[in-house]
mmCIF file of C-alpha atoms in Angstrom:
data_model
loop_
_atom_site.group_PDB
_atom_site.id
_atom_site.type_symbol
_atom_site.label_atom_id
_atom_site.label_comp_id
_atom_site.label_asym_id
_atom_site.label_seq_id
_atom_site.Cartn_x
_atom_site.Cartn_y
_atom_site.Cartn_z
ATOM 1 C CA MET A 1 10.220 -25.842 5.100
ATOM 2 C CA PRO A 2 11.054 -22.314 5.884
ATOM 3 C CA LEU A 3 8.850 -19.617 4.402
ATOM 4 C CA LYS A 4 9.856 -18.043 1.405
ATOM 5 C CA PRO A 5 10.283 -14.555 1.797
ATOM 6 C CA LEU A 6 7.913 -11.881 0.280
ATOM 7 C CA LYS A 7 9.380 -9.682 -2.040
ATOM 8 C CA LYS A 8 6.654 -9.434 -4.779
ATOM 9 C CA ALA A 9 3.570 -7.240 -5.420
ATOM 10 C CA VAL A 10 0.827 -7.023 -7.710
ATOM 11 C CA LEU A 11 -0.938 -3.884 -8.379
ATOM 12 C CA PRO A 12 -4.259 -3.952 -10.510
ATOM 13 C CA VAL A 13 -4.590 -0.578 -12.143
ATOM 14 C CA ALA A 14 -6.601 -1.280 -15.388
ATOM 15 C CA GLY A 15 -9.741 0.333 -14.119
ATOM 16 C CA LEU A 16 -11.327 2.799 -16.253
ATOM 17 C CA GLY A 17 -11.998 5.437 -13.389
ATOM 18 C CA THR A 18 -15.379 6.185 -14.574
ATOM 19 C CA ARG A 19 -16.381 7.655 -11.252
ATOM 20 C CA PHE A 20 -14.181 10.307 -11.525
ATOM 21 C CA LEU A 21 -14.530 11.565 -15.025
ATOM 22 C CA PRO A 22 -13.938 13.838 -16.930
ATOM 23 C CA ALA A 23 -10.698 14.209 -14.751
ATOM 24 C CA THR A 24 -9.866 10.431 -15.872
ATOM 25 C CA LYS A 25 -10.622 10.872 -19.431
ATOM 26 C CA THR A 26 -6.954 10.758 -20.177
ATOM 27 C CA MET A 27 -5.518 10.283 -16.893
ATOM 28 C CA ALA A 28 -5.208 6.866 -15.012
ATOM 29 C CA LYS A 29 -7.463 7.436 -12.018
ATOM 30 C CA GLU A 30 -4.209 6.082 -9.893
ATOM 31 C CA MET A 31 -2.242 9.097 -10.830
ATOM 32 C CA LEU A 32 -4.913 11.531 -8.950
ATOM 33 C CA PRO A 33 -2.805 13.249 -6.252
ATOM 34 C CA ILE A 34 -3.259 13.120 -2.927
ATOM 35 C CA VAL A 35 -1.803 16.512 -1.562
ATOM 36 C CA ASP A 36 1.284 16.315 -3.649
ATOM 37 C CA LYS A 37 1.671 12.585 -4.619
ATOM 38 C CA PRO A 38 -0.033 10.169 -6.879
ATOM 39 C CA LEU A 39 -2.383 7.129 -5.341
ATOM 40 C CA ILE A 40 0.294 4.786 -7.275
ATOM 41 C CA GLN A 41 3.139 6.075 -5.512
ATOM 42 C CA TYR A 42 1.444 5.854 -2.136
ATOM 43 C CA ALA A 43 0.875 2.179 -2.963
ATOM 44 C CA VAL A 44 4.366 1.420 -3.983
ATOM 45 C CA GLU A 45 6.028 3.044 -1.169
ATOM 46 C CA GLU A 46 3.971 1.272 1.524
ATOM 47 C CA ALA A 47 5.147 -1.878 -0.324
ATOM 48 C CA ARG A 48 8.952 -0.925 -0.376
ATOM 49 C CA ALA A 49 8.505 -0.434 3.665
ATOM 50 C CA ALA A 50 7.562 -3.875 3.777
ATOM 51 C CA GLY A 51 10.499 -5.190 1.887
ATOM 52 C CA ILE A 52 8.925 -5.750 -1.469
ATOM 53 C CA GLU A 53 11.413 -5.377 -4.360
ATOM 54 C CA GLN A 54 9.498 -6.298 -7.450
ATOM 55 C CA PHE A 55 6.242 -4.809 -8.705
ATOM 56 C CA CYS A 56 3.978 -5.969 -11.468
ATOM 57 C CA PHE A 57 1.166 -3.366 -12.553
ATOM 58 C CA VAL A 58 -1.665 -5.084 -14.349
ATOM 59 C CA THR A 59 -2.831 -2.411 -16.743
ATOM 60 C CA GLY A 60 -4.956 -1.536 -19.462
ATOM 61 C CA ARG A 61 -5.013 0.764 -22.571
ATOM 62 C CA GLY A 62 -4.170 4.322 -21.793
ATOM 63 C CA LYS A 63 -2.613 3.360 -18.307
ATOM 64 C CA THR A 64 1.422 3.678 -19.492
ATOM 65 C CA MET A 65 2.014 6.729 -17.699
ATOM 66 C CA LEU A 66 1.737 4.767 -14.376
ATOM 67 C CA VAL A 67 5.014 2.756 -15.139
ATOM 68 C CA GLU A 68 6.515 6.134 -16.620
ATOM 69 C CA HIS A 69 5.956 7.894 -13.415
ATOM 70 C CA PHE A 70 8.484 5.453 -11.824
ATOM 71 C CA ASP A 71 11.014 6.311 -14.866
ATOM 72 C CA ILE A 72 13.732 8.820 -14.758
ATOM 73 C CA ALA A 73 12.895 12.078 -16.096
ATOM 74 C CA TYR A 74 16.177 13.502 -17.518
ATOM 75 C CA GLU A 75 14.930 16.694 -18.613
ATOM 76 C CA LEU A 76 13.217 17.703 -15.521
ATOM 77 C CA GLU A 77 16.107 16.409 -13.358
ATOM 78 C CA ARG A 78 18.644 18.628 -15.412
ATOM 79 C CA THR A 79 16.198 21.634 -15.436
ATOM 80 C CA LEU A 80 15.965 21.231 -11.546
ATOM 81 C CA ALA A 81 19.739 20.974 -11.137
ATOM 82 C CA GLU A 82 20.242 24.065 -13.279
ATOM 83 C CA ARG A 83 17.672 25.902 -11.221
ATOM 84 C CA GLY A 84 19.136 24.824 -8.032
ATOM 85 C CA LYS A 85 16.279 23.176 -6.821
ATOM 86 C CA GLU A 86 18.033 20.505 -4.491
ATOM 87 C CA LYS A 87 15.143 19.561 -2.445
ATOM 88 C CA GLU A 88 12.802 18.783 -5.380
ATOM 89 C CA LEU A 89 15.663 16.933 -6.974
ATOM 90 C CA ALA A 90 16.537 15.026 -4.146
ATOM 91 C CA ALA A 91 12.609 14.145 -3.613
ATOM 92 C CA LEU A 92 12.340 12.778 -7.030
ATOM 93 C CA ARG A 93 15.606 10.622 -6.714
ATOM 94 C CA ALA A 94 14.720 9.254 -3.060
ATOM 95 C CA ASP A 95 11.437 7.734 -4.798
ATOM 96 C CA ALA A 96 12.988 6.258 -7.754
ATOM 97 C CA PRO A 97 12.807 2.406 -7.400
ATOM 98 C CA ALA A 98 15.788 0.028 -8.273
ATOM 99 C CA PRO A 99 16.167 -0.547 -12.118
ATOM 100 C CA GLY A 100 14.486 -3.413 -13.186
ATOM 101 C CA SER A 101 11.882 -3.707 -10.387
ATOM 102 C CA ILE A 102 8.828 -2.599 -11.893
ATOM 103 C CA MET A 103 6.972 -4.473 -14.764
ATOM 104 C CA SER A 104 3.504 -4.175 -16.226
ATOM 105 C CA VAL A 105 1.171 -6.655 -17.845
ATOM 106 C CA ARG A 106 -1.961 -6.000 -19.623
ATOM 107 C CA GLN A 107 -5.486 -7.028 -18.779
ATOM 108 C CA GLN A 108 -7.077 -6.580 -22.264
ATOM 109 C CA VAL A 109 -10.700 -7.331 -21.140
ATOM 110 C CA PRO A 110 -12.180 -6.177 -17.915
ATOM 111 C CA MET A 111 -13.045 -9.623 -16.372
ATOM 112 C CA GLY A 112 -12.488 -8.927 -12.588
ATOM 113 C CA LEU A 113 -10.029 -8.697 -10.070
ATOM 114 C CA GLY A 114 -9.303 -12.355 -9.998
ATOM 115 C CA HIS A 115 -8.618 -12.129 -13.812
ATOM 116 C CA ALA A 116 -6.344 -9.356 -13.284
ATOM 117 C CA ILE A 117 -4.217 -11.379 -10.910
ATOM 118 C CA TRP A 118 -4.455 -14.358 -12.960
ATOM 119 C CA CYS A 119 -2.837 -11.968 -15.584
ATOM 120 C CA ALA A 120 0.200 -11.665 -13.557
ATOM 121 C CA ARG A 121 0.793 -15.434 -13.360
ATOM 122 C CA ALA A 122 4.482 -15.513 -15.036
ATOM 123 C CA PHE A 123 5.589 -12.646 -12.506
ATOM 124 C CA ILE A 124 4.125 -14.419 -9.537
ATOM 125 C CA ALA A 125 5.623 -17.880 -10.715
ATOM 126 C CA ASP A 126 6.136 -19.942 -7.205
ATOM 127 C CA ASP A 127 6.295 -17.160 -4.920
ATOM 128 C CA PRO A 128 4.192 -15.541 -2.203
ATOM 129 C CA PHE A 129 2.903 -12.258 -3.089
ATOM 130 C CA ALA A 130 1.377 -9.044 -1.917
ATOM 131 C CA ILE A 131 -1.611 -7.449 -3.686
ATOM 132 C CA LEU A 132 -2.163 -3.782 -3.173
ATOM 133 C CA LEU A 133 -5.360 -1.919 -4.655
ATOM 134 C CA PRO A 134 -4.139 1.579 -4.879
ATOM 135 C CA ASP A 135 -7.694 3.042 -4.473
ATOM 136 C CA ASP A 136 -7.795 1.947 -0.787
ATOM 137 C CA LEU A 137 -5.158 4.556 0.549
ATOM 138 C CA MET A 138 -3.855 3.266 4.041
ATOM 139 C CA GLN A 139 -2.459 5.972 6.737
ATOM 140 C CA CYS A 140 -0.768 3.781 9.058
ATOM 141 C CA ASP A 141 2.323 4.309 11.379
ATOM 142 C CA VAL A 142 3.525 0.902 10.319
ATOM 143 C CA SER A 143 2.957 0.316 6.578
ATOM 144 C CA CYS A 144 -0.311 -2.156 6.243
ATOM 145 C CA THR A 145 1.756 -4.286 4.025
ATOM 146 C CA ALA A 146 4.541 -4.525 6.403
ATOM 147 C CA GLN A 147 1.812 -5.496 8.987
ATOM 148 C CA LEU A 148 0.776 -8.237 6.872
ATOM 149 C CA ALA A 149 4.177 -9.395 5.854
ATOM 150 C CA ASP A 150 4.704 -9.712 9.726
ATOM 151 C CA ALA A 151 1.466 -11.808 10.249
ATOM 152 C CA TYR A 152 2.685 -13.964 7.279
ATOM 153 C CA ARG A 153 5.762 -14.678 9.141
ATOM 154 C CA GLU A 154 3.948 -15.556 11.789
ATOM 155 C CA THR A 155 1.207 -17.621 10.448
ATOM 156 C CA GLY A 156 2.506 -18.911 7.145
ATOM 157 C CA GLY A 157 -0.172 -19.163 4.493
ATOM 158 C CA ASN A 158 -2.616 -16.474 3.225
ATOM 159 C CA VAL A 159 -3.423 -13.154 5.027
ATOM 160 C CA VAL A 160 -5.885 -10.600 4.242
ATOM 161 C CA ALA A 161 -6.487 -6.956 5.807
ATOM 162 C CA ILE A 162 -10.019 -6.660 7.293
ATOM 163 C CA GLU A 163 -12.089 -4.223 8.980
ATOM 164 C CA GLU A 164 -15.495 -4.317 10.395
ATOM 165 C CA VAL A 165 -18.364 -2.334 8.504
ATOM 166 C CA PRO A 166 -21.933 -1.609 9.264
ATOM 167 C CA ARG A 167 -24.112 -4.754 8.349
ATOM 168 C CA GLU A 168 -25.873 -2.866 5.860
ATOM 169 C CA ARG A 169 -22.684 -2.333 3.916
ATOM 170 C CA VAL A 170 -21.676 -5.987 3.787
ATOM 171 C CA ASN A 171 -22.819 -6.583 0.342
ATOM 172 C CA ARG A 172 -19.991 -4.480 -1.183
ATOM 173 C CA TYR A 173 -17.236 -6.586 -0.164
ATOM 174 C CA GLY A 174 -15.724 -9.745 0.200
ATOM 175 C CA VAL A 175 -16.686 -11.166 3.869
ATOM 176 C CA LEU A 176 -15.036 -13.629 6.499
ATOM 177 C CA ASP A 177 -16.813 -16.643 7.601
ATOM 178 C CA VAL A 178 -14.983 -16.952 10.917
ATOM 179 C CA ALA A 179 -13.517 -20.137 12.541
ATOM 180 C CA GLU A 180 -11.934 -18.471 15.436
ATOM 181 C CA ASP A 181 -11.463 -14.583 16.284
ATOM 182 C CA ARG A 182 -8.354 -14.149 18.339
ATOM 183 C CA GLY A 183 -8.463 -10.111 18.147
ATOM 184 C CA ARG A 184 -5.663 -9.385 15.746
ATOM 185 C CA LEU A 185 -5.782 -12.432 13.994
ATOM 186 C CA VAL A 186 -8.918 -14.322 12.877
ATOM 187 C CA SER A 187 -8.791 -17.685 11.411
ATOM 188 C CA VAL A 188 -11.015 -17.902 8.223
ATOM 189 C CA LYS A 189 -12.935 -21.020 7.338
ATOM 190 C CA GLY A 190 -14.798 -19.344 4.190
ATOM 191 C CA LEU A 191 -15.102 -16.560 2.099
ATOM 192 C CA VAL A 192 -18.181 -14.907 0.313
ATOM 193 C CA GLU A 193 -18.056 -12.092 -2.126
ATOM 194 C CA LYS A 194 -20.944 -9.240 -1.930
ATOM 195 C CA PRO A 195 -23.369 -11.646 -0.276
ATOM 196 C CA PRO A 196 -26.945 -10.399 0.392
ATOM 197 C CA ILE A 197 -27.211 -8.601 3.806
ATOM 198 C CA GLU A 198 -29.190 -11.267 5.239
ATOM 199 C CA LYS A 199 -26.730 -14.208 4.406
ATOM 200 C CA ALA A 200 -23.496 -12.531 5.358
ATOM 201 C CA PRO A 201 -21.542 -14.631 7.417
ATOM 202 C CA SER A 202 -20.139 -11.625 9.403
ATOM 203 C CA ASN A 203 -19.460 -8.228 9.268
ATOM 204 C CA LEU A 204 -15.526 -8.413 8.623
ATOM 205 C CA THR A 205 -14.723 -7.542 5.274
ATOM 206 C CA ILE A 206 -11.762 -7.593 3.157
ATOM 207 C CA ILE A 207 -9.893 -4.316 2.046
ATOM 208 C CA GLY A 208 -7.494 -3.807 -0.533
ATOM 209 C CA ARG A 209 -4.415 -5.546 0.950
ATOM 210 C CA TYR A 210 -3.438 -9.232 0.733
ATOM 211 C CA VAL A 211 -0.612 -11.524 1.175
ATOM 212 C CA LEU A 212 -1.299 -14.849 -1.182
ATOM 213 C CA MET A 213 0.117 -18.300 -2.210
ATOM 214 C CA PRO A 214 0.804 -18.765 -5.429
ATOM 215 C CA GLU A 215 -1.619 -21.650 -5.770
ATOM 216 C CA VAL A 216 -4.295 -19.260 -6.042
ATOM 217 C CA ILE A 217 -3.387 -18.915 -9.702
ATOM 218 C CA GLY A 218 -4.332 -22.369 -10.184
ATOM 219 C CA HIS A 219 -7.841 -21.876 -9.142
ATOM 220 C CA LEU A 220 -8.327 -18.407 -11.072
ATOM 221 C CA ALA A 221 -7.011 -20.244 -14.376
ATOM 222 C CA ARG A 222 -10.337 -21.748 -14.389
ATOM 223 C CA MET A 223 -11.830 -18.716 -15.066
ATOM 224 C CA GLU A 224 -14.941 -19.251 -12.985
ATOM 225 C CA LYS A 225 -17.526 -16.388 -12.940
ATOM 226 C CA GLY A 226 -18.722 -15.384 -9.769
ATOM 227 C CA ALA A 227 -20.535 -12.001 -8.518
ATOM 228 C CA GLY A 228 -21.273 -9.712 -11.391
ATOM 229 C CA GLY A 229 -20.340 -12.194 -14.075
ATOM 230 C CA GLU A 230 -16.454 -11.689 -13.319
ATOM 231 C CA VAL A 231 -13.635 -13.865 -12.038
ATOM 232 C CA GLN A 232 -13.443 -13.101 -8.566
ATOM 233 C CA LEU A 233 -10.309 -12.917 -6.347
ATOM 234 C CA THR A 234 -12.502 -13.813 -3.263
ATOM 235 C CA ASP A 235 -13.530 -17.203 -4.872
ATOM 236 C CA GLY A 236 -10.260 -17.843 -5.721
ATOM 237 C CA MET A 237 -8.960 -17.392 -2.300
ATOM 238 C CA ALA A 238 -11.783 -19.375 -0.815
ATOM 239 C CA LYS A 239 -10.538 -22.576 -2.673
ATOM 240 C CA LEU A 240 -7.105 -22.135 -0.499
ATOM 241 C CA ILE A 241 -8.967 -22.540 2.704
ATOM 242 C CA GLY A 242 -8.748 -25.965 4.359
ATOM 243 C CA THR A 243 -5.588 -26.722 2.223
ATOM 244 C CA GLN A 244 -3.231 -23.726 3.484
ATOM 245 C CA PRO A 245 -3.385 -21.564 6.449
ATOM 246 C CA PHE A 246 -5.727 -18.444 5.904
ATOM 247 C CA HIS A 247 -6.141 -15.554 8.317
ATOM 248 C CA GLY A 248 -7.633 -12.003 8.446
ATOM 249 C CA LEU A 249 -5.521 -9.295 10.183
ATOM 250 C CA ARG A 250 -7.111 -6.238 11.846
ATOM 251 C CA TYR A 251 -4.517 -3.974 10.884
ATOM 252 C CA GLU A 252 -3.753 -0.621 12.852
ATOM 253 C CA GLY A 253 -4.430 2.342 10.990
ATOM 254 C CA ARG A 254 -6.971 3.940 8.878
ATOM 255 C CA ARG A 255 -8.122 3.315 5.220
ATOM 256 C CA PHE A 256 -9.643 5.915 2.614
ATOM 257 C CA ASP A 257 -11.521 4.806 -0.176
ATOM 258 C CA CYS A 258 -10.298 6.697 -3.050
ATOM 259 C CA GLY A 259 -12.374 5.274 -5.315
ATOM 260 C CA ASP A 260 -15.148 7.301 -3.878
ATOM 261 C CA LYS A 261 -15.219 11.160 -4.498
ATOM 262 C CA ALA A 262 -16.006 11.667 -0.519
ATOM 263 C CA GLY A 263 -13.433 9.257 0.479
ATOM 264 C CA PHE A 264 -10.739 10.793 -2.014
ATOM 265 C CA LEU A 265 -11.591 14.538 -0.505
ATOM 266 C CA GLU A 266 -11.381 13.301 3.095
ATOM 267 C CA ALA A 267 -7.964 11.837 2.233
ATOM 268 C CA GLN A 268 -6.943 15.145 1.138
ATOM 269 C CA VAL A 269 -7.722 16.778 4.346
ATOM 270 C CA ALA A 270 -6.394 13.917 6.523
ATOM 271 C CA TYR A 271 -3.057 13.933 4.619
ATOM 272 C CA ALA A 272 -2.526 17.796 4.655
ATOM 273 C CA LEU A 273 -3.440 17.846 8.406
ATOM 274 C CA ALA A 274 -0.745 15.242 9.208
ATOM 275 C CA ARG A 275 1.970 17.359 7.503
ATOM 276 C CA PRO A 276 3.368 20.132 9.564
ATOM 277 C CA ASP A 277 4.082 22.331 6.360
ATOM 278 C CA LEU A 278 0.083 22.228 5.344
ATOM 279 C CA ALA A 279 -1.630 21.669 8.729
ATOM 280 C CA PRO A 280 -1.976 25.257 9.619
ATOM 281 C CA ALA A 281 -3.424 26.410 6.439
ATOM 282 C CA MET A 282 -5.605 23.572 6.188
ATOM 283 C CA ARG A 283 -7.124 24.028 9.646
ATOM 284 C CA ASP A 284 -7.819 27.675 8.458
ATOM 285 C CA ILE A 285 -9.445 26.629 5.504
ATOM 286 C CA LEU A 286 -11.728 24.170 7.431
ATOM 287 C CA LYS A 287 -12.657 26.940 9.908
ATOM 288 C CA ARG A 288 -13.695 29.295 6.935
ATOM 289 C CA TYR A 289 -16.178 26.375 5.892
ATOM 290 C CA GLY A 290 -17.117 24.875 8.924
#
């Protein structure tokens, strides 16, 4: 049977962003900008570069601005046109998604990432889907989601982006139990969510990019609570192993943890230095504080 094309993405964005208070008191943390673009837009653009056409935001209270960001701002566009700001107007229109391509569902109670994905079950239906956590900002020559999509077409089944972390930090992540390590691709025989350091099966950890088969929803629907008393996506994925292919992909690129203040600030510097219009000024700034 031919593989179904990967056209859907789920973006869990219901978190409160407490680590960035008071900035996130009235603003969704995913709207925090890296240079001049919010985190949510980087994630959507990354997915679109992988051929994703439909997006589901799993939101919570106070998160309506995430959907509104991708709507047409008629008054703003008219004002830009009247003032001859064609460059800015073109940038707005270039980023606009196709009509009907974005929807949102509510996660009324914060019960974990697995529960958030289950909330998008009607959107997912019987199709493979990507998951992008906007807190993880990926700086890659080839979209990280596109790399996962290529691996999915190569192996079939489930593919997660992975990276090695120091052993003392494995208890912060979902960790792979490796069946076979072939370098770029790793065959997985088990997953453990936030294991104690001494019980971690490896130091290969899952980051916030996934391509999963819809069968994971059936496992998440059982609402079995795992680490932290929450419904963990890792636990649901682990139940797919042995019935479907499951691989980890060592992606090419760099991840910035923008759910952490230090990672957020590092991303600002890295993205400014990557832009020819801002790099000279940023280097001068860094010299003053070096």
